[in-house]
């Protein structure tokens, strides 16, 4: 296994995950059955997972000088994530997320406030230019302002780095941004937001992937939860099966697990299909555990799962 450099740009959020029988409606209180507090934020989860999978990982973001920010720093220290380009704002709070996890299915609903990360600047991204340029892959999401996402993808593209956009949470976005992405990796809902098309079957996922490529993305990977993923390039259109690694208890962060695995595998030289299979294996393990960053598996666990299949 080669060590590859991966840079992830995104947000940290402290996750407060409540297990609940169902979603409350406005004005209602529902009594939950458990609370888990831990490190989260899509970009941060992806950076932690990439480091656990063996990549030399840098996280580019901004956190506050507060207690949640301290938790972020401890998380990166434990996982071995490079924080040279993690800015600390003196006057902004670190991000936080309220997560409801459905008790039986493990499905989730999230409200996230990015906090300090939203004040990241283009100049702060520029400071990381040489680090990005030294990376095999640059991975980002839509929890930061879209203007920064486009700016950083353009920088990575200019420096010849493979770019991956995990367009989460789902938003419509301009073709100019898609054209900066070697890979775009929405889930079904995010693919609907991006394309305006219905995406619930594998055939519909394929049609959405085709539209994303026609609009400029190099490749499209639509993640399909328990059904795996659909990968599409100019020459390949293939459904990848999900991995069953045990009982599903919490699907929160499964997309982050997939994206980290996918990015690390690409960075280590795997092709589209093998990288998506690796991502599915990482996600398959993460959903058997509670939490987001804490649920991300180590390389040996993923290799062992893949060896069984
Ligand atoms: O993808 C899961 C993540 O989304 C959570 O960790 C939460 O913080 C939100 O950013």
PDB file of C-alpha atoms and ligand atoms in Angstrom:
ATOM      1  CA  UNK A   1       0.000   0.000   0.000  1.00  0.00           C
ATOM      2  CA  UNK A   2       1.496   3.367  -1.018  1.00  0.00           C
ATOM      3  CA  UNK A   3       1.122   6.442   1.202  1.00  0.00           C
ATOM      4  CA  UNK A   4      -0.637   9.124  -0.794  1.00  0.00           C
ATOM      5  CA  UNK A   5      -1.261  12.766   0.011  1.00  0.00           C
ATOM      6  CA  UNK A   6      -4.912  13.766   0.246  1.00  0.00           C
ATOM      7  CA  UNK A   7      -6.162  17.268   1.079  1.00  0.00           C
ATOM      8  CA  UNK A   8      -9.722  17.694   2.339  1.00  0.00           C
ATOM      9  CA  UNK A   9     -11.409  21.095   2.626  1.00  0.00           C
ATOM     10  CA  UNK A  10     -14.638  21.363   4.618  1.00  0.00           C
ATOM     11  CA  UNK A  11     -16.049  22.013   8.053  1.00  0.00           C
ATOM     12  CA  UNK A  12     -15.765  20.611  11.556  1.00  0.00           C
ATOM     13  CA  UNK A  13     -18.983  20.438  13.586  1.00  0.00           C
ATOM     14  CA  UNK A  14     -19.547  19.037  17.029  1.00  0.00           C
ATOM     15  CA  UNK A  15     -22.267  16.422  16.504  1.00  0.00           C
ATOM     16  CA  UNK A  16     -25.057  16.002  19.030  1.00  0.00           C
ATOM     17  CA  UNK A  17     -26.800  12.831  17.855  1.00  0.00           C
ATOM     18  CA  UNK A  18     -30.134  11.996  19.475  1.00  0.00           C
ATOM     19  CA  UNK A  19     -31.668   8.541  19.009  1.00  0.00           C
ATOM     20  CA  UNK A  20     -35.366   9.072  18.438  1.00  0.00           C
ATOM     21  CA  UNK A  21     -38.369   6.926  17.499  1.00  0.00           C
ATOM     22  CA  UNK A  22     -39.350   9.505  14.867  1.00  0.00           C
ATOM     23  CA  UNK A  23     -38.915  13.106  13.739  1.00  0.00           C
ATOM     24  CA  UNK A  24     -40.846  15.659  15.816  1.00  0.00           C
ATOM     25  CA  UNK A  25     -43.124  18.089  13.981  1.00  0.00           C
ATOM     26  CA  UNK A  26     -42.754  21.838  14.657  1.00  0.00           C
ATOM     27  CA  UNK A  27     -43.962  22.638  18.183  1.00  0.00           C
ATOM     28  CA  UNK A  28     -43.674  19.022  19.370  1.00  0.00           C
ATOM     29  CA  UNK A  29     -41.281  17.375  21.852  1.00  0.00           C
ATOM     30  CA  UNK A  30     -40.299  13.735  21.340  1.00  0.00           C
ATOM     31  CA  UNK A  31     -38.511  11.800  24.107  1.00  0.00           C
ATOM     32  CA  UNK A  32     -35.356  10.165  22.724  1.00  0.00           C
ATOM     33  CA  UNK A  33     -33.509   7.050  23.866  1.00  0.00           C
ATOM     34  CA  UNK A  34     -29.888   8.177  23.827  1.00  0.00           C
ATOM     35  CA  UNK A  35     -27.439  10.950  23.046  1.00  0.00           C
ATOM     36  CA  UNK A  36     -23.987  10.685  21.525  1.00  0.00           C
ATOM     37  CA  UNK A  37     -21.706  13.723  21.387  1.00  0.00           C
ATOM     38  CA  UNK A  38     -18.664  13.584  19.135  1.00  0.00           C
ATOM     39  CA  UNK A  39     -16.605  15.103  16.337  1.00  0.00           C
ATOM     40  CA  UNK A  40     -18.370  15.570  12.996  1.00  0.00           C
ATOM     41  CA  UNK A  41     -18.738  17.839   9.989  1.00  0.00           C
ATOM     42  CA  UNK A  42     -18.568  16.251   6.539  1.00  0.00           C
ATOM     43  CA  UNK A  43     -15.094  17.472   5.585  1.00  0.00           C
ATOM     44  CA  UNK A  44     -13.704  16.714   9.012  1.00  0.00           C
ATOM     45  CA  UNK A  45     -15.194  13.198   8.995  1.00  0.00           C
ATOM     46  CA  UNK A  46     -13.691  12.625   5.561  1.00  0.00           C
ATOM     47  CA  UNK A  47     -10.261  13.825   6.703  1.00  0.00           C
ATOM     48  CA  UNK A  48     -10.327  11.617   9.808  1.00  0.00           C
ATOM     49  CA  UNK A  49     -11.406   8.612   7.744  1.00  0.00           C
ATOM     50  CA  UNK A  50      -8.754   9.242   5.063  1.00  0.00           C
ATOM     51  CA  UNK A  51      -6.041   9.386   7.731  1.00  0.00           C
ATOM     52  CA  UNK A  52      -7.291   6.152   9.332  1.00  0.00           C
ATOM     53  CA  UNK A  53      -7.201   4.527   5.904  1.00  0.00           C
ATOM     54  CA  UNK A  54      -3.507   5.318   5.585  1.00  0.00           C
ATOM     55  CA  UNK A  55      -3.403   8.542   3.546  1.00  0.00           C
ATOM     56  CA  UNK A  56      -1.153  11.419   4.501  1.00  0.00           C
ATOM     57  CA  UNK A  57      -4.102  13.749   5.096  1.00  0.00           C
ATOM     58  CA  UNK A  58      -4.340  17.532   5.443  1.00  0.00           C
ATOM     59  CA  UNK A  59      -7.548  19.258   6.590  1.00  0.00           C
ATOM     60  CA  UNK A  60      -8.123  22.815   5.358  1.00  0.00           C
ATOM     61  CA  UNK A  61     -10.759  24.632   7.403  1.00  0.00           C
ATOM     62  CA  UNK A  62     -11.456  27.141  10.158  1.00  0.00           C
ATOM     63  CA  UNK A  63     -12.578  26.494  13.743  1.00  0.00           C
ATOM     64  CA  UNK A  64     -13.174  28.744  16.759  1.00  0.00           C
ATOM     65  CA  UNK A  65     -10.971  29.268  19.814  1.00  0.00           C
ATOM     66  CA  UNK A  66     -13.542  27.501  22.004  1.00  0.00           C
ATOM     67  CA  UNK A  67     -14.209  24.138  23.652  1.00  0.00           C
ATOM     68  CA  UNK A  68     -15.616  22.563  20.463  1.00  0.00           C
ATOM     69  CA  UNK A  69     -12.488  23.708  18.637  1.00  0.00           C
ATOM     70  CA  UNK A  70     -10.362  21.918  21.253  1.00  0.00           C
ATOM     71  CA  UNK A  71     -12.307  18.722  20.548  1.00  0.00           C
ATOM     72  CA  UNK A  72     -11.539  19.174  16.846  1.00  0.00           C
ATOM     73  CA  UNK A  73      -7.816  19.544  17.522  1.00  0.00           C
ATOM     74  CA  UNK A  74      -7.729  16.425  19.738  1.00  0.00           C
ATOM     75  CA  UNK A  75      -9.573  14.506  17.014  1.00  0.00           C
ATOM     76  CA  UNK A  76      -6.938  15.401  14.402  1.00  0.00           C
ATOM     77  CA  UNK A  77      -4.103  14.618  16.784  1.00  0.00           C
ATOM     78  CA  UNK A  78      -5.548  11.164  17.492  1.00  0.00           C
ATOM     79  CA  UNK A  79      -6.207  10.417  13.817  1.00  0.00           C
ATOM     80  CA  UNK A  80      -2.916  11.879  12.565  1.00  0.00           C
ATOM     81  CA  UNK A  81      -4.470  14.594  10.382  1.00  0.00           C
ATOM     82  CA  UNK A  82      -2.178  17.481   9.376  1.00  0.00           C
ATOM     83  CA  UNK A  83      -3.586  20.771  10.738  1.00  0.00           C
ATOM     84  CA  UNK A  84      -1.038  23.189   9.235  1.00  0.00           C
ATOM     85  CA  UNK A  85      -3.877  24.872   7.304  1.00  0.00           C
ATOM     86  CA  UNK A  86      -6.555  24.706   9.987  1.00  0.00           C
ATOM     87  CA  UNK A  87      -7.199  28.349  10.895  1.00  0.00           C
ATOM     88  CA  UNK A  88      -8.400  29.323  14.396  1.00  0.00           C
ATOM     89  CA  UNK A  89     -10.769  32.294  14.507  1.00  0.00           C
ATOM     90  CA  UNK A  90     -10.683  34.300  17.734  1.00  0.00           C
ATOM     91  CA  UNK A  91     -14.180  35.728  17.403  1.00  0.00           C
ATOM     92  CA  UNK A  92     -16.244  32.987  15.750  1.00  0.00           C
ATOM     93  CA  UNK A  93     -17.765  29.858  17.274  1.00  0.00           C
ATOM     94  CA  UNK A  94     -16.869  26.361  16.050  1.00  0.00           C
ATOM     95  CA  UNK A  95     -19.604  24.606  14.057  1.00  0.00           C
ATOM     96  CA  UNK A  96     -22.185  22.265  15.542  1.00  0.00           C
ATOM     97  CA  UNK A  97     -24.816  19.826  14.259  1.00  0.00           C
ATOM     98  CA  UNK A  98     -28.098  18.512  15.665  1.00  0.00           C
ATOM     99  CA  UNK A  99     -28.660  14.984  14.394  1.00  0.00           C
ATOM    100  CA  UNK A 100     -31.716  12.775  14.839  1.00  0.00           C
ATOM    101  CA  UNK A 101     -31.057   9.061  14.344  1.00  0.00           C
ATOM    102  CA  UNK A 102     -34.143   6.880  13.874  1.00  0.00           C
ATOM    103  CA  UNK A 103     -33.941   4.093  16.493  1.00  0.00           C
ATOM    104  CA  UNK A 104     -34.895   1.140  14.283  1.00  0.00           C
ATOM    105  CA  UNK A 105     -33.514   1.973  10.842  1.00  0.00           C
ATOM    106  CA  UNK A 106     -30.477   4.088  11.782  1.00  0.00           C
ATOM    107  CA  UNK A 107     -31.611   6.711   9.217  1.00  0.00           C
ATOM    108  CA  UNK A 108     -30.744  10.317  10.066  1.00  0.00           C
ATOM    109  CA  UNK A 109     -31.849  13.935   9.705  1.00  0.00           C
ATOM    110  CA  UNK A 110     -29.378  16.770  10.316  1.00  0.00           C
ATOM    111  CA  UNK A 111     -29.259  20.515  10.935  1.00  0.00           C
ATOM    112  CA  UNK A 112     -25.692  21.828  10.756  1.00  0.00           C
ATOM    113  CA  UNK A 113     -24.313  25.304  11.533  1.00  0.00           C
ATOM    114  CA  UNK A 114     -20.812  25.623  10.029  1.00  0.00           C
ATOM    115  CA  UNK A 115     -19.846  28.481  12.381  1.00  0.00           C
ATOM    116  CA  UNK A 116     -16.256  29.720  11.988  1.00  0.00           C
ATOM    117  CA  UNK A 117     -15.688  27.620   8.852  1.00  0.00           C
ATOM    118  CA  UNK A 118     -18.054  29.883   6.938  1.00  0.00           C
ATOM    119  CA  UNK A 119     -15.592  32.734   7.394  1.00  0.00           C
ATOM    120  CA  UNK A 120     -12.725  30.902   5.682  1.00  0.00           C
ATOM    121  CA  UNK A 121     -11.220  33.217   3.046  1.00  0.00           C
ATOM    122  CA  UNK A 122      -9.667  32.797  -0.399  1.00  0.00           C
ATOM    123  CA  UNK A 123      -6.376  34.045   1.049  1.00  0.00           C
ATOM    124  CA  UNK A 124      -6.470  31.252   3.646  1.00  0.00           C
ATOM    125  CA  UNK A 125      -7.059  28.754   0.840  1.00  0.00           C
ATOM    126  CA  UNK A 126      -4.158  30.280  -1.135  1.00  0.00           C
ATOM    127  CA  UNK A 127      -1.858  29.648   1.829  1.00  0.00           C
ATOM    128  CA  UNK A 128      -2.481  25.933   1.366  1.00  0.00           C
ATOM    129  CA  UNK A 129      -1.731  26.025  -2.374  1.00  0.00           C
ATOM    130  CA  UNK A 130       1.578  24.150  -2.265  1.00  0.00           C
ATOM    131  CA  UNK A 131       0.087  21.505   0.019  1.00  0.00           C
ATOM    132  CA  UNK A 132      -2.869  21.059  -2.322  1.00  0.00           C
ATOM    133  CA  UNK A 133      -0.473  20.896  -5.277  1.00  0.00           C
ATOM    134  CA  UNK A 134       1.476  18.116  -3.533  1.00  0.00           C
ATOM    135  CA  UNK A 135      -1.708  16.046  -3.096  1.00  0.00           C
ATOM    136  CA  UNK A 136      -2.879  13.216  -5.312  1.00  0.00           C
ATOM    137  CA  UNK A 137      -6.514  14.134  -4.576  1.00  0.00           C
ATOM    138  CA  UNK A 138      -8.379  17.207  -3.367  1.00  0.00           C
ATOM    139  CA  UNK A 139     -11.777  16.482  -1.797  1.00  0.00           C
ATOM    140  CA  UNK A 140     -14.435  18.994  -0.755  1.00  0.00           C
ATOM    141  CA  UNK A 141     -18.189  19.316  -0.090  1.00  0.00           C
ATOM    142  CA  UNK A 142     -20.966  21.922  -0.014  1.00  0.00           C
ATOM    143  CA  UNK A 143     -20.942  22.769   3.723  1.00  0.00           C
ATOM    144  CA  UNK A 144     -18.656  25.740   2.968  1.00  0.00           C
ATOM    145  CA  UNK A 145     -19.841  28.691   0.864  1.00  0.00           C
ATOM    146  CA  UNK A 146     -20.070  27.546  -2.766  1.00  0.00           C
ATOM    147  CA  UNK A 147     -17.852  30.432  -3.925  1.00  0.00           C
ATOM    148  CA  UNK A 148     -14.986  29.032  -1.805  1.00  0.00           C
ATOM    149  CA  UNK A 149     -15.644  25.517  -3.059  1.00  0.00           C
ATOM    150  CA  UNK A 150     -15.378  26.701  -6.663  1.00  0.00           C
ATOM    151  CA  UNK A 151     -12.267  28.756  -5.872  1.00  0.00           C
ATOM    152  CA  UNK A 152     -10.455  25.825  -4.256  1.00  0.00           C
ATOM    153  CA  UNK A 153     -11.470  23.345  -6.961  1.00  0.00           C
ATOM    154  CA  UNK A 154     -10.107  25.776  -9.579  1.00  0.00           C
ATOM    155  CA  UNK A 155      -6.836  26.060  -7.668  1.00  0.00           C
ATOM    156  CA  UNK A 156      -6.489  22.277  -7.398  1.00  0.00           C
ATOM    157  CA  UNK A 157      -7.358  21.826 -11.088  1.00  0.00           C
ATOM    158  CA  UNK A 158      -4.795  24.490 -12.085  1.00  0.00           C
ATOM    159  CA  UNK A 159      -2.134  22.587 -10.127  1.00  0.00           C
ATOM    160  CA  UNK A 160      -2.994  19.293 -11.806  1.00  0.00           C
ATOM    161  CA  UNK A 161      -4.550  17.624  -8.736  1.00  0.00           C
ATOM    162  CA  UNK A 162      -7.435  15.140  -9.077  1.00  0.00           C
ATOM    163  CA  UNK A 163     -10.570  16.900  -7.802  1.00  0.00           C
ATOM    164  CA  UNK A 164     -13.500  15.218  -6.045  1.00  0.00           C
ATOM    165  CA  UNK A 165     -16.664  17.100  -5.115  1.00  0.00           C
ATOM    166  CA  UNK A 166     -19.023  15.471  -2.638  1.00  0.00           C
ATOM    167  CA  UNK A 167     -21.968  17.848  -3.262  1.00  0.00           C
ATOM    168  CA  UNK A 168     -23.451  17.487   0.224  1.00  0.00           C
ATOM    169  CA  UNK A 169     -25.742  18.936   1.403  1.00  0.00           C
ATOM    170  CA  UNK A 170     -27.600  18.893  -1.906  1.00  0.00           C
ATOM    171  CA  UNK A 171     -27.747  22.168  -3.865  1.00  0.00           C
ATOM    172  CA  UNK A 172     -28.190  23.107  -7.493  1.00  0.00           C
ATOM    173  CA  UNK A 173     -24.833  24.259  -8.852  1.00  0.00           C
ATOM    174  CA  UNK A 174     -23.515  25.903 -12.018  1.00  0.00           C
ATOM    175  CA  UNK A 175     -21.961  23.893 -14.842  1.00  0.00           C
ATOM    176  CA  UNK A 176     -18.768  25.951 -14.400  1.00  0.00           C
ATOM    177  CA  UNK A 177     -18.301  24.299 -10.998  1.00  0.00           C
ATOM    178  CA  UNK A 178     -19.060  20.774 -12.270  1.00  0.00           C
ATOM    179  CA  UNK A 179     -16.478  21.324 -15.008  1.00  0.00           C
ATOM    180  CA  UNK A 180     -13.804  21.669 -12.291  1.00  0.00           C
ATOM    181  CA  UNK A 181     -14.573  18.194 -10.896  1.00  0.00           C
ATOM    182  CA  UNK A 182     -12.844  15.034 -12.024  1.00  0.00           C
ATOM    183  CA  UNK A 183     -15.352  13.154  -9.864  1.00  0.00           C
ATOM    184  CA  UNK A 184     -18.691  14.241  -8.428  1.00  0.00           C
ATOM    185  CA  UNK A 185     -20.218  11.965  -5.771  1.00  0.00           C
ATOM    186  CA  UNK A 186     -23.810  12.856  -4.770  1.00  0.00           C
ATOM    187  CA  UNK A 187     -26.212  10.524  -2.986  1.00  0.00           C
ATOM    188  CA  UNK A 188     -29.706  10.101  -4.447  1.00  0.00           C
ATOM    189  CA  UNK A 189     -31.191  13.250  -2.850  1.00  0.00           C
ATOM    190  CA  UNK A 190     -28.150  15.334  -3.722  1.00  0.00           C
ATOM    191  CA  UNK A 191     -28.255  14.047  -7.307  1.00  0.00           C
ATOM    192  CA  UNK A 192     -31.902  15.175  -7.476  1.00  0.00           C
ATOM    193  CA  UNK A 193     -30.949  18.645  -6.186  1.00  0.00           C
ATOM    194  CA  UNK A 194     -28.125  18.905  -8.725  1.00  0.00           C
ATOM    195  CA  UNK A 195     -30.005  17.629 -11.762  1.00  0.00           C
ATOM    196  CA  UNK A 196     -33.668  18.333 -11.083  1.00  0.00           C
ATOM    197  CA  UNK A 197     -34.269  14.675 -12.033  1.00  0.00           C
ATOM    198  CA  UNK A 198     -35.910  11.989  -9.903  1.00  0.00           C
ATOM    199  CA  UNK A 199     -33.250   9.542  -8.621  1.00  0.00           C
ATOM    200  CA  UNK A 200     -34.606   6.461  -6.886  1.00  0.00           C
ATOM    201  CA  UNK A 201     -33.766   3.557  -9.207  1.00  0.00           C
ATOM    202  CA  UNK A 202     -30.395   2.484 -10.569  1.00  0.00           C
ATOM    203  CA  UNK A 203     -31.540   3.476 -14.075  1.00  0.00           C
ATOM    204  CA  UNK A 204     -32.495   6.947 -12.805  1.00  0.00           C
ATOM    205  CA  UNK A 205     -29.108   7.232 -11.080  1.00  0.00           C
ATOM    206  CA  UNK A 206     -27.447   6.388 -14.378  1.00  0.00           C
ATOM    207  CA  UNK A 207     -29.442   9.085 -16.179  1.00  0.00           C
ATOM    208  CA  UNK A 208     -28.521  11.655 -13.509  1.00  0.00           C
ATOM    209  CA  UNK A 209     -24.850  10.643 -13.747  1.00  0.00           C
ATOM    210  CA  UNK A 210     -25.016  11.126 -17.496  1.00  0.00           C
ATOM    211  CA  UNK A 211     -26.456  14.621 -17.073  1.00  0.00           C
ATOM    212  CA  UNK A 212     -23.693  15.580 -14.599  1.00  0.00           C
ATOM    213  CA  UNK A 213     -21.059  14.428 -17.082  1.00  0.00           C
ATOM    214  CA  UNK A 214     -22.720  16.245 -19.980  1.00  0.00           C
ATOM    215  CA  UNK A 215     -22.545  19.393 -17.841  1.00  0.00           C
ATOM    216  CA  UNK A 216     -18.791  19.005 -17.317  1.00  0.00           C
ATOM    217  CA  UNK A 217     -18.001  16.511 -14.522  1.00  0.00           C
ATOM    218  CA  UNK A 218     -15.291  14.034 -15.541  1.00  0.00           C
ATOM    219  CA  UNK A 219     -16.955  11.067 -13.815  1.00  0.00           C
ATOM    220  CA  UNK A 220     -20.063  10.676 -11.682  1.00  0.00           C
ATOM    221  CA  UNK A 221     -20.583   8.338  -8.741  1.00  0.00           C
ATOM    222  CA  UNK A 222     -24.112   8.234  -7.305  1.00  0.00           C
ATOM    223  CA  UNK A 223     -24.157   6.623  -3.867  1.00  0.00           C
ATOM    224  CA  UNK A 224     -27.290   4.572  -3.244  1.00  0.00           C
ATOM    225  CA  UNK A 225     -27.199   3.732   0.473  1.00  0.00           C
ATOM    226  CA  UNK A 226     -27.923   0.043   1.074  1.00  0.00           C
ATOM    227  CA  UNK A 227     -27.854  -0.561  -2.694  1.00  0.00           C
ATOM    228  CA  UNK A 228     -24.213   0.533  -3.094  1.00  0.00           C
ATOM    229  CA  UNK A 229     -23.243   2.982  -5.839  1.00  0.00           C
ATOM    230  CA  UNK A 230     -23.532   3.648  -9.537  1.00  0.00           C
ATOM    231  CA  UNK A 231     -20.275   4.681 -11.224  1.00  0.00           C
ATOM    232  CA  UNK A 232     -20.100   6.301 -14.626  1.00  0.00           C
ATOM    233  CA  UNK A 233     -17.269   7.387 -16.889  1.00  0.00           C
ATOM    234  CA  UNK A 234     -17.097   7.910 -20.651  1.00  0.00           C
ATOM    235  CA  UNK A 235     -16.646   4.155 -21.077  1.00  0.00           C
ATOM    236  CA  UNK A 236     -18.044   2.538 -17.910  1.00  0.00           C
ATOM    237  CA  UNK A 237     -21.472   2.468 -16.332  1.00  0.00           C
ATOM    238  CA  UNK A 238     -21.532   0.001 -13.472  1.00  0.00           C
ATOM    239  CA  UNK A 239     -23.542  -0.739 -10.350  1.00  0.00           C
ATOM    240  CA  UNK A 240     -21.370  -1.541  -7.315  1.00  0.00           C
ATOM    241  CA  UNK A 241     -22.977  -3.624  -4.556  1.00  0.00           C
ATOM    242  CA  UNK A 242     -22.938  -2.412  -0.943  1.00  0.00           C
ATOM    243  CA  UNK A 243     -21.028  -4.457   1.664  1.00  0.00           C
ATOM    244  CA  UNK A 244     -22.864  -6.043   4.556  1.00  0.00           C
ATOM    245  CA  UNK A 245     -20.507  -5.712   7.532  1.00  0.00           C
ATOM    246  CA  UNK A 246     -23.134  -6.292  10.239  1.00  0.00           C
ATOM    247  CA  UNK A 247     -26.300  -4.749  11.645  1.00  0.00           C
ATOM    248  CA  UNK A 248     -26.889  -1.128  10.587  1.00  0.00           C
ATOM    249  CA  UNK A 249     -27.206   1.083  13.684  1.00  0.00           C
ATOM    250  CA  UNK A 250     -26.446   4.589  12.365  1.00  0.00           C
ATOM    251  CA  UNK A 251     -26.148   5.721   8.750  1.00  0.00           C
ATOM    252  CA  UNK A 252     -24.867   9.208   9.675  1.00  0.00           C
ATOM    253  CA  UNK A 253     -21.485   9.809   8.049  1.00  0.00           C
ATOM    254  CA  UNK A 254     -21.796   6.872   5.623  1.00  0.00           C
ATOM    255  CA  UNK A 255     -21.373   9.283   2.699  1.00  0.00           C
ATOM    256  CA  UNK A 256     -18.262  10.701   4.346  1.00  0.00           C
ATOM    257  CA  UNK A 257     -16.875   7.203   4.836  1.00  0.00           C
ATOM    258  CA  UNK A 258     -17.513   6.414   1.156  1.00  0.00           C
ATOM    259  CA  UNK A 259     -15.894   9.634  -0.061  1.00  0.00           C
ATOM    260  CA  UNK A 260     -12.810   9.193   2.102  1.00  0.00           C
ATOM    261  CA  UNK A 261     -12.371   5.612   0.939  1.00  0.00           C
ATOM    262  CA  UNK A 262     -12.957   6.590  -2.681  1.00  0.00           C
ATOM    263  CA  UNK A 263     -10.429   9.462  -2.493  1.00  0.00           C
ATOM    264  CA  UNK A 264      -7.754   7.387  -0.753  1.00  0.00           C
ATOM    265  CA  UNK A 265      -8.145   4.545  -3.224  1.00  0.00           C
ATOM    266  CA  UNK A 266      -7.891   6.919  -6.205  1.00  0.00           C
ATOM    267  CA  UNK A 267      -4.893   8.622  -4.601  1.00  0.00           C
ATOM    268  CA  UNK A 268      -3.242   5.228  -4.268  1.00  0.00           C
ATOM    269  CA  UNK A 269      -3.743   4.528  -7.953  1.00  0.00           C
ATOM    270  CA  UNK A 270      -6.924   2.409  -8.038  1.00  0.00           C
ATOM    271  CA  UNK A 271      -9.330   2.850 -10.957  1.00  0.00           C
ATOM    272  CA  UNK A 272     -12.918   4.083 -10.777  1.00  0.00           C
ATOM    273  CA  UNK A 273     -14.618   0.737 -10.055  1.00  0.00           C
ATOM    274  CA  UNK A 274     -12.060  -0.500  -7.514  1.00  0.00           C
ATOM    275  CA  UNK A 275     -12.061   2.882  -5.756  1.00  0.00           C
ATOM    276  CA  UNK A 276     -15.872   2.835  -5.490  1.00  0.00           C
ATOM    277  CA  UNK A 277     -15.764  -0.739  -4.138  1.00  0.00           C
ATOM    278  CA  UNK A 278     -13.236   0.371  -1.539  1.00  0.00           C
ATOM    279  CA  UNK A 279     -15.478   3.338  -0.636  1.00  0.00           C
ATOM    280  CA  UNK A 280     -18.488   1.024  -0.278  1.00  0.00           C
ATOM    281  CA  UNK A 281     -16.506  -1.229   2.067  1.00  0.00           C
ATOM    282  CA  UNK A 282     -15.523   1.750   4.258  1.00  0.00           C
ATOM    283  CA  UNK A 283     -19.149   2.927   4.372  1.00  0.00           C
ATOM    284  CA  UNK A 284     -20.387  -0.619   5.057  1.00  0.00           C
ATOM    285  CA  UNK A 285     -18.330  -0.769   8.251  1.00  0.00           C
ATOM    286  CA  UNK A 286     -19.131   2.791   9.367  1.00  0.00           C
ATOM    287  CA  UNK A 287     -22.897   2.158   9.477  1.00  0.00           C
ATOM    288  CA  UNK A 288     -22.452  -0.681  11.983  1.00  0.00           C
ATOM    289  CA  UNK A 289     -21.206   1.873  14.550  1.00  0.00           C
ATOM    290  CA  UNK A 290     -22.658   4.933  16.221  1.00  0.00           C
ATOM    291  CA  UNK A 291     -21.463   8.455  15.457  1.00  0.00           C
ATOM    292  CA  UNK A 292     -19.652   9.912  12.461  1.00  0.00           C
ATOM    293  CA  UNK A 293     -15.881  10.391  12.906  1.00  0.00           C
ATOM    294  CA  UNK A 294     -15.796   7.726  15.668  1.00  0.00           C
ATOM    295  CA  UNK A 295     -17.422   5.218  13.263  1.00  0.00           C
ATOM    296  CA  UNK A 296     -14.697   5.497  10.598  1.00  0.00           C
ATOM    297  CA  UNK A 297     -12.793   2.221  10.219  1.00  0.00           C
ATOM    298  CA  UNK A 298      -9.049   1.626  10.086  1.00  0.00           C
ATOM    299  CA  UNK A 299      -7.311   0.317   6.969  1.00  0.00           C
ATOM    300  CA  UNK A 300      -6.875  -3.227   8.322  1.00  0.00           C
ATOM    301  CA  UNK A 301     -10.619  -3.563   8.955  1.00  0.00           C
ATOM    302  CA  UNK A 302     -11.465  -2.485   5.414  1.00  0.00           C
ATOM    303  CA  UNK A 303      -8.841  -4.779   3.883  1.00  0.00           C
ATOM    304  CA  UNK A 304     -10.218  -7.681   5.969  1.00  0.00           C
ATOM    305  CA  UNK A 305     -13.792  -7.001   4.776  1.00  0.00           C
ATOM    306  CA  UNK A 306     -12.668  -6.790   1.144  1.00  0.00           C
ATOM    307  CA  UNK A 307     -10.670 -10.013   1.482  1.00  0.00           C
ATOM    308  CA  UNK A 308     -13.850 -11.852   2.565  1.00  0.00           C
ATOM    309  CA  UNK A 309     -15.688 -10.860  -0.670  1.00  0.00           C
TER     310      UNK A 309
HETATM  311  O1  LIG B   1     -22.273  13.635   6.996  1.00  0.00           O
HETATM  312  C1  LIG B   1     -22.540  13.691   8.361  1.00  0.00           C
HETATM  313  C2  LIG B   1     -22.179  15.029   8.915  1.00  0.00           C
HETATM  314  O2  LIG B   1     -23.031  16.013   8.387  1.00  0.00           O
HETATM  315  C3  LIG B   1     -22.319  15.128  10.404  1.00  0.00           C
HETATM  316  O3  LIG B   1     -21.126  14.795  11.062  1.00  0.00           O
HETATM  317  C4  LIG B   1     -22.801  16.556  10.644  1.00  0.00           C
HETATM  318  O4  LIG B   1     -21.896  17.308  11.365  1.00  0.00           O
HETATM  319  C5  LIG B   1     -23.036  17.126   9.252  1.00  0.00           C
HETATM  320  O5  LIG B   1     -22.019  17.941   8.860  1.00  0.00           O
END
